[in-house]
Coordinates of C-alpha atoms in Angstrom, one line a residue:
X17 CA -58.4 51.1 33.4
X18 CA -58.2 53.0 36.2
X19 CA -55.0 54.6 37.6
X20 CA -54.9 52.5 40.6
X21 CA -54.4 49.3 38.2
X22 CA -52.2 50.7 35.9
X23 CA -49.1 50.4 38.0
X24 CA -49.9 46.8 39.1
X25 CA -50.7 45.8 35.4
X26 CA -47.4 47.5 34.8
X27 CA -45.5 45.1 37.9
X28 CA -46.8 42.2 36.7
X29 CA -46.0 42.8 33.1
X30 CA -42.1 43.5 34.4
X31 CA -42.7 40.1 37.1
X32 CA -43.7 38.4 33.5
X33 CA -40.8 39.7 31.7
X34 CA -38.4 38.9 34.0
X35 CA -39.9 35.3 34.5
X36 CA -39.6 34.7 31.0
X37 CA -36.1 36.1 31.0
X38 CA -34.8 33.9 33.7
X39 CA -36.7 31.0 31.7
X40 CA -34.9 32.1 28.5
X41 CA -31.6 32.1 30.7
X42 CA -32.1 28.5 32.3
X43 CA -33.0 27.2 28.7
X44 CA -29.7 28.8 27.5
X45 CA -27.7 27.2 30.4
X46 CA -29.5 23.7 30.4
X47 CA -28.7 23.9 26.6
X48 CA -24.8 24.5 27.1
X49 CA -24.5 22.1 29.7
X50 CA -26.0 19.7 27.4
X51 CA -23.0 20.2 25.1
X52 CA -20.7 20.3 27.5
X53 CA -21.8 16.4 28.7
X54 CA -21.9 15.5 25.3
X55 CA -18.7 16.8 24.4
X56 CA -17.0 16.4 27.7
X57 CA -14.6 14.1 26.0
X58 CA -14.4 14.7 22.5
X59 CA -12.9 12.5 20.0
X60 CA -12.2 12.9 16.6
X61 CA -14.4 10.1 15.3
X62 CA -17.1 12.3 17.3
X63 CA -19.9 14.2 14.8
X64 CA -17.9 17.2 13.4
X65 CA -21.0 19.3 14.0
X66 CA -20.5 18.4 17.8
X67 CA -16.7 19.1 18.1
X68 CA -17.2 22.6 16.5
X69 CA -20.1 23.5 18.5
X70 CA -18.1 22.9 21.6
X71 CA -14.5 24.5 19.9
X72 CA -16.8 27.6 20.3
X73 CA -18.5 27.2 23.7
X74 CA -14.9 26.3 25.0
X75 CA -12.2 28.1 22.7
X76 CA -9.7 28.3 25.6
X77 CA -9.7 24.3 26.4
X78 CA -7.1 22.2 24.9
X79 CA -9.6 19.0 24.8
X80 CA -7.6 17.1 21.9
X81 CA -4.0 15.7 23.3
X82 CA -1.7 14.1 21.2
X83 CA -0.5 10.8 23.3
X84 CA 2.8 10.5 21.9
X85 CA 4.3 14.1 22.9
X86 CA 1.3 15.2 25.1
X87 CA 1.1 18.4 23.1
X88 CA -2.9 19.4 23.4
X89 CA -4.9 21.4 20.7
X90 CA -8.8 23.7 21.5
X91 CA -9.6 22.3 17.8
X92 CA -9.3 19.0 16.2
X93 CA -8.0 20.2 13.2
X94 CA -5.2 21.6 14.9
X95 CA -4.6 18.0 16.7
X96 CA -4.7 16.3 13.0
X97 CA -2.4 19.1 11.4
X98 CA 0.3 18.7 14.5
X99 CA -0.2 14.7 14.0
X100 CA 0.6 15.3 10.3
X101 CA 3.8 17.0 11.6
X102 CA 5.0 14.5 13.9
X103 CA 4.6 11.5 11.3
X104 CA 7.1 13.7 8.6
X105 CA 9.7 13.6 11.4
X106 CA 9.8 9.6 11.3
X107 CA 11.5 9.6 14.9
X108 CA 11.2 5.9 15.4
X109 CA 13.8 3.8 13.2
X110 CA 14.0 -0.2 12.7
X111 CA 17.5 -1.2 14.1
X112 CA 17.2 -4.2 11.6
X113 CA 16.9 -2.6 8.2
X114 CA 16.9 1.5 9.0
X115 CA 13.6 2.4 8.1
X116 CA 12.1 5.1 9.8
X117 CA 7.8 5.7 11.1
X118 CA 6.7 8.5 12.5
X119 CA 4.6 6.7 14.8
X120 CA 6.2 3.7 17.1
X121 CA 2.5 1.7 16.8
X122 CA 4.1 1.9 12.9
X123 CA 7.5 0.5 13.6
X124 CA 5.9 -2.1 15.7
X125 CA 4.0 -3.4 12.7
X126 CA 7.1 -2.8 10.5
X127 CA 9.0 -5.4 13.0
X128 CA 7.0 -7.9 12.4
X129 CA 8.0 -8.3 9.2
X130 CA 11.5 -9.1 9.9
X131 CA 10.0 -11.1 12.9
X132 CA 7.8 -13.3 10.5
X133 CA 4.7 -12.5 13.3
X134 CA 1.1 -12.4 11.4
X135 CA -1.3 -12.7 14.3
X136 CA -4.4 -11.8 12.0
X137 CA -5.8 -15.1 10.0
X138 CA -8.4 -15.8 7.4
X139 CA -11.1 -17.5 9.1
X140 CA -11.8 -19.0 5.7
X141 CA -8.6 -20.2 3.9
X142 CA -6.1 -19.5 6.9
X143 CA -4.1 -17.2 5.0
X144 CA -2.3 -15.1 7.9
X145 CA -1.4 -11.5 7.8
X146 CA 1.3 -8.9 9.9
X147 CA -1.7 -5.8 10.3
X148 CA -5.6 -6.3 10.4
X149 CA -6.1 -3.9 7.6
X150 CA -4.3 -6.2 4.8
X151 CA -6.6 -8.9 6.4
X152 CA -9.6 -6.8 6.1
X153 CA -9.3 -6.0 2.0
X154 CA -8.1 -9.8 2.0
X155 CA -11.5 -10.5 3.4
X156 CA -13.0 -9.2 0.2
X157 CA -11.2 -11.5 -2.2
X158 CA -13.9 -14.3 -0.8
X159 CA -17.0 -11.9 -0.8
X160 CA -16.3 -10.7 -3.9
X161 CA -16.5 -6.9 -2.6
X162 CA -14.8 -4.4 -4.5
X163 CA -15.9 -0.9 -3.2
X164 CA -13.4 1.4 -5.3
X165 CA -14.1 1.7 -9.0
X166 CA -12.0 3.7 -11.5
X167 CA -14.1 6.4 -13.2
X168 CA -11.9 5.9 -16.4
X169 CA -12.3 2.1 -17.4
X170 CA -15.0 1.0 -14.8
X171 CA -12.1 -1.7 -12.9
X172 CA -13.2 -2.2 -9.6
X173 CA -10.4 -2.9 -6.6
X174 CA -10.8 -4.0 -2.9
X175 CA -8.7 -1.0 -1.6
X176 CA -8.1 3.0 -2.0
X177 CA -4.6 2.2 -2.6
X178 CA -4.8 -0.2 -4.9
X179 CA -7.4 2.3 -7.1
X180 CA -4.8 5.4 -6.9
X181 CA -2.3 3.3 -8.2
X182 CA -4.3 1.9 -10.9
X183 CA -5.3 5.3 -12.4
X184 CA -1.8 6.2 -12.9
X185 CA -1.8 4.0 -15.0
X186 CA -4.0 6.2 -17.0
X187 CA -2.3 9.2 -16.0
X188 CA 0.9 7.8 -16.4
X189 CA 2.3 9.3 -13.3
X190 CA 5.4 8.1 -11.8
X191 CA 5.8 9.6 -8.6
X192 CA 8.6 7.2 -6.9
X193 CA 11.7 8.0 -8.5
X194 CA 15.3 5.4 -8.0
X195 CA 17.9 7.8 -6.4
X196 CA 20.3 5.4 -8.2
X197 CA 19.4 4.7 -11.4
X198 CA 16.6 7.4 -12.3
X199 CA 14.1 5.0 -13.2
X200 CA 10.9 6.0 -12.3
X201 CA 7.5 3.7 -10.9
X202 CA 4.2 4.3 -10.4
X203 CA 3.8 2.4 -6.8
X204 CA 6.2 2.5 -4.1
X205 CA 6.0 -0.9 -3.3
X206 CA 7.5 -1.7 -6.9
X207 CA 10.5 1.1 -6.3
X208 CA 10.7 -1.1 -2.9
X209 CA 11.8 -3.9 -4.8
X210 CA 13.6 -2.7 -7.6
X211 CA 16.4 -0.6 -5.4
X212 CA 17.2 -4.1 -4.3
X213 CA 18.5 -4.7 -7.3
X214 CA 20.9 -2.2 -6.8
X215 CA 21.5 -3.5 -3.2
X216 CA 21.6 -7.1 -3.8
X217 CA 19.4 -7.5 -0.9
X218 CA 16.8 -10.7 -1.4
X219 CA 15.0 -10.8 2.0
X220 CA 12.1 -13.5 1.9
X221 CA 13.3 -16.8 2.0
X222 CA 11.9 -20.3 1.2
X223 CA 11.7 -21.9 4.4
X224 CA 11.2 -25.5 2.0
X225 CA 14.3 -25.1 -0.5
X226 CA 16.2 -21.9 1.0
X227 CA 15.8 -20.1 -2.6
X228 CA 15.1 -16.0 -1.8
X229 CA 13.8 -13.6 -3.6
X230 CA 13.6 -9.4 -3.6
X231 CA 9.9 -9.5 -2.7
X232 CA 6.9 -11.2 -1.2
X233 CA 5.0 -11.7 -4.2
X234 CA 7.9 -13.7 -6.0
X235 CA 8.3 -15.7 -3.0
X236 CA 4.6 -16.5 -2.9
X237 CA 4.7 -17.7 -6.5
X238 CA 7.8 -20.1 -5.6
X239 CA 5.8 -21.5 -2.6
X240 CA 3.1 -22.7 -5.2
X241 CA 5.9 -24.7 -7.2
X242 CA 6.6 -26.6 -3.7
X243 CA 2.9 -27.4 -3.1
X244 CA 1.4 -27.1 -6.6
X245 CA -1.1 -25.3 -5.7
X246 CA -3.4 -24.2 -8.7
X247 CA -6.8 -22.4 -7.1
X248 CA -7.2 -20.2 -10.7
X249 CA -8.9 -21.8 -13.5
X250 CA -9.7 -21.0 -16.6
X251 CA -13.5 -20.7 -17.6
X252 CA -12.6 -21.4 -21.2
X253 CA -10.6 -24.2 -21.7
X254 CA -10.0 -25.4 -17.8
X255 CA -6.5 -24.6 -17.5
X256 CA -5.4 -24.0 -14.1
X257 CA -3.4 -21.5 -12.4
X258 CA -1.2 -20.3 -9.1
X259 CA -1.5 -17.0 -9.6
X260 CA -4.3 -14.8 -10.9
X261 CA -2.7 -12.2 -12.7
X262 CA -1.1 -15.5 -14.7
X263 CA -4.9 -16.4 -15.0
X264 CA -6.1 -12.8 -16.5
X265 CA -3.0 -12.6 -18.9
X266 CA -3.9 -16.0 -20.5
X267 CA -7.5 -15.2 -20.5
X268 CA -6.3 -12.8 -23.3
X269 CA -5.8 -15.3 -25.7
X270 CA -8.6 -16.6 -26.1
X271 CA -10.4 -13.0 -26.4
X272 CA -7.1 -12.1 -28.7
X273 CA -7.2 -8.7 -26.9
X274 CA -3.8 -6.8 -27.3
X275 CA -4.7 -3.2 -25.8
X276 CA -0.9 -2.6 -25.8
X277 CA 0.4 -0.8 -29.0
X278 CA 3.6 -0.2 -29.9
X279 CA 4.1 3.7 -30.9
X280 CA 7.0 3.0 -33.6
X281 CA 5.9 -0.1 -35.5
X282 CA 2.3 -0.3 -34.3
X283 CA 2.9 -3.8 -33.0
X284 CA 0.2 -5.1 -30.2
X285 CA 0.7 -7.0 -27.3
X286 CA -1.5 -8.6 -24.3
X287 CA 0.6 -6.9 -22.1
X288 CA 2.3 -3.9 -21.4
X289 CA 5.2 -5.7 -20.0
X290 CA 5.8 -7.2 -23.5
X291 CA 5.7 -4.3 -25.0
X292 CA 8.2 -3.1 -22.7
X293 CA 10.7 -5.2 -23.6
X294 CA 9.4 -4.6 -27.4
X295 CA 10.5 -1.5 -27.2
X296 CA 14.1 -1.9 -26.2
X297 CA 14.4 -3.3 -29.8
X298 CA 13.7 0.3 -30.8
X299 CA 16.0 2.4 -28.2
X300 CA 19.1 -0.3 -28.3
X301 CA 18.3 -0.7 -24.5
X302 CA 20.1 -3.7 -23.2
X303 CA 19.8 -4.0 -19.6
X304 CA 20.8 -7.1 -18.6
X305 CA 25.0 -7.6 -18.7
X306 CA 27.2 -10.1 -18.4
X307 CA 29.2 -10.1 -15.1
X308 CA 31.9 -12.8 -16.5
X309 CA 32.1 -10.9 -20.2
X310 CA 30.5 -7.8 -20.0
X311 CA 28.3 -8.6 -23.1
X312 CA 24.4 -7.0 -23.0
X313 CA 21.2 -7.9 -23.7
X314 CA 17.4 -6.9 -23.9
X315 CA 15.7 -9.5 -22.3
X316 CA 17.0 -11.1 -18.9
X317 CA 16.1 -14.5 -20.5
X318 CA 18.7 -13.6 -23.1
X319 CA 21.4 -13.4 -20.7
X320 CA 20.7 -16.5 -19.0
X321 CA 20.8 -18.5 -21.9
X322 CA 24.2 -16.6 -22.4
X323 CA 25.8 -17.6 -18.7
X324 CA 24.9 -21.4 -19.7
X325 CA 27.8 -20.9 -22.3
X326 CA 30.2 -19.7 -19.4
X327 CA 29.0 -22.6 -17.0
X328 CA 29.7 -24.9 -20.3
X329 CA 32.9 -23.6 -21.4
X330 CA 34.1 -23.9 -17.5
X331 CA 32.6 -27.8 -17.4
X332 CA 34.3 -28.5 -20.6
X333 CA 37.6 -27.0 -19.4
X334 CA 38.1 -28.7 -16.2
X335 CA 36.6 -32.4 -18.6
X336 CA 40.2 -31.7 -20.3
X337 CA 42.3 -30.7 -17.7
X338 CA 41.4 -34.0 -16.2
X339 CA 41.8 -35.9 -19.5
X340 CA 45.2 -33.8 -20.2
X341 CA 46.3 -35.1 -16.4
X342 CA 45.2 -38.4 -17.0
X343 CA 46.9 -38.7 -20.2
X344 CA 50.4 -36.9 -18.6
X345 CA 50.0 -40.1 -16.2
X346 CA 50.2 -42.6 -18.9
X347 CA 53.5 -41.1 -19.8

């Protein structure tokens, strides 16, 4: 090569450099504006592989804004933890019964409880419903879907929730303590309803008979008396049922299953609220007292047999004050 081409091999080497430099740096750019369209408006059902790619590209941006108190986060993690944060401060209370949400879209769906509203329906049986979620695992009871199975006995359930409270009952934890009392449950729901024992309150109301009862459930079972509906049968011996869980505890007899032991005596039972009350024969729990006497007992059945005696005694004391009047008369 002579010495006149080496310099203009040597410019168009640098021309070529500097072409593929600027190509480089236009790849680069078209690349990041890429991402920025894509991510322009981030949201956090967006990929998380997205949302991080642009947290770097943009770590100065607050992109993620809270709605509620239009605080604004560069990372979505930051958003969730802050929204985490804002629920524990349960700022929005229910002027009806005092319970408090940290969101208002939750005391919305809490009012319509009290309001009776359930705007989502069971295309199938009708059955209505106060949020679209309940409706949504109700769907499954007519599919037959049960996504969530417990790793310990293979039970299947419709929901999360209804799974983490089932495998406490393997656990035996009993996270929901009764401020009053001490007991201790194992679902909040149940806690829910027994501190209205303490209360007295009975909030769902028979809109046939006027009868009310501390929970939902309960009152659902009472409807069934009004329209005798049965929809459980048995497979076995055709017996019908209201209520499922009725349905599964009678199944046991046939199969003679009692899983429930009794640590003392080694007595079985179908179920472990019979062997509940089983124990209390052990402890000397009695529970249920009296309010006219004061006398206890260890099944609630036990102490309404017992008021019968006080509504008899009464009948049979005003029978002979009337007789004694009558017979003060005939002097």
């Amino acid at each position: 090569m002579s010495s006149q081409e080496e310099p203009e091999h040597h410019q168009f080497k640098e021309e070529e450099n500097k072409s593929e430099y600027s190509g480089k740096k236009r790849d680069e750019k078209q690349k990041h504006n890429q991402i920025c369209q894509k991510t322009k408006q981030p949201k956090l059902k967006t990929e998380s592989s997205k949302q991080k790619t642009y947290e770097k590209v943009h770590p100065d941006q607050n992109l993620y804004s809270y709605k509620i108190c239009d605080e604004s986060f560069n990372k979505a993690s930051l958003l969730t933890t802050h929204m985490r944060t804002d629920m524990d401060k349960k700022s929005f209370t229910c002027s009806t019964c005092g319970k408090s949400y940290g969101h208002k879209a939750g005391l919305i769906y809490h009012m319509k409880v009290h309001s009776g509203e359930k705007p989502f329906s069971c295309v199938t049986c009708g059955k209505s419903f106060t949020m679209k979620s309940s409706l949504v695992v109700h769907m499954m009871s007519h599919s037959g879907e049960k996504p969530f199975s417990c790793t310990s006995c293979e039970k299947r359930f419709t929901s999360k929730v209804n799974l983490t409270d089932h495998m406490r009952s393997h656990t035996g934890q009993k996270p929901f303590l009764c401020g009053t009392c001490g007991k201790s449950f194992y679902r909040k729901s149940i806690l829910t309803s027994h501190m209205r024992i303490h209360t007295g309150e009975i909030p769902f109301k028979c809109a046939s008979c006027g009868k009310s009862f501390r929970n939902r459930s309960c009152l659902y079972r009472h409807m069934m008396t009004h329209t005798n509906e049965k929809p459980y049968s048995c497979g076995t011996c055709g017996k019908r049922f209201s209520q499922k869980g009725t349905l599964t505890r009678h199944m046991k007899t046939h199969t003679d299953e009692r899983p429930f032991s009794c640590g003392n005596c080694g007595k079985s039972f179908h179920e472990k609220w019979f062997l509940n009350y089983h124990m209390r024969t052990h402890t000397g729990e009695k529970p249920f007292s009296c309010g006219t006497c004061g006398k206890s007992f260890h099944h609630k059945k036990n102490l309404s047999s017992h008021m019968r005696t006080h509504r008899d005694e009464k009948q049979h004391n005003v029978q002979f004050s009337s007789s004694a009047w009558e017979n003060f008369i005939d002097l």
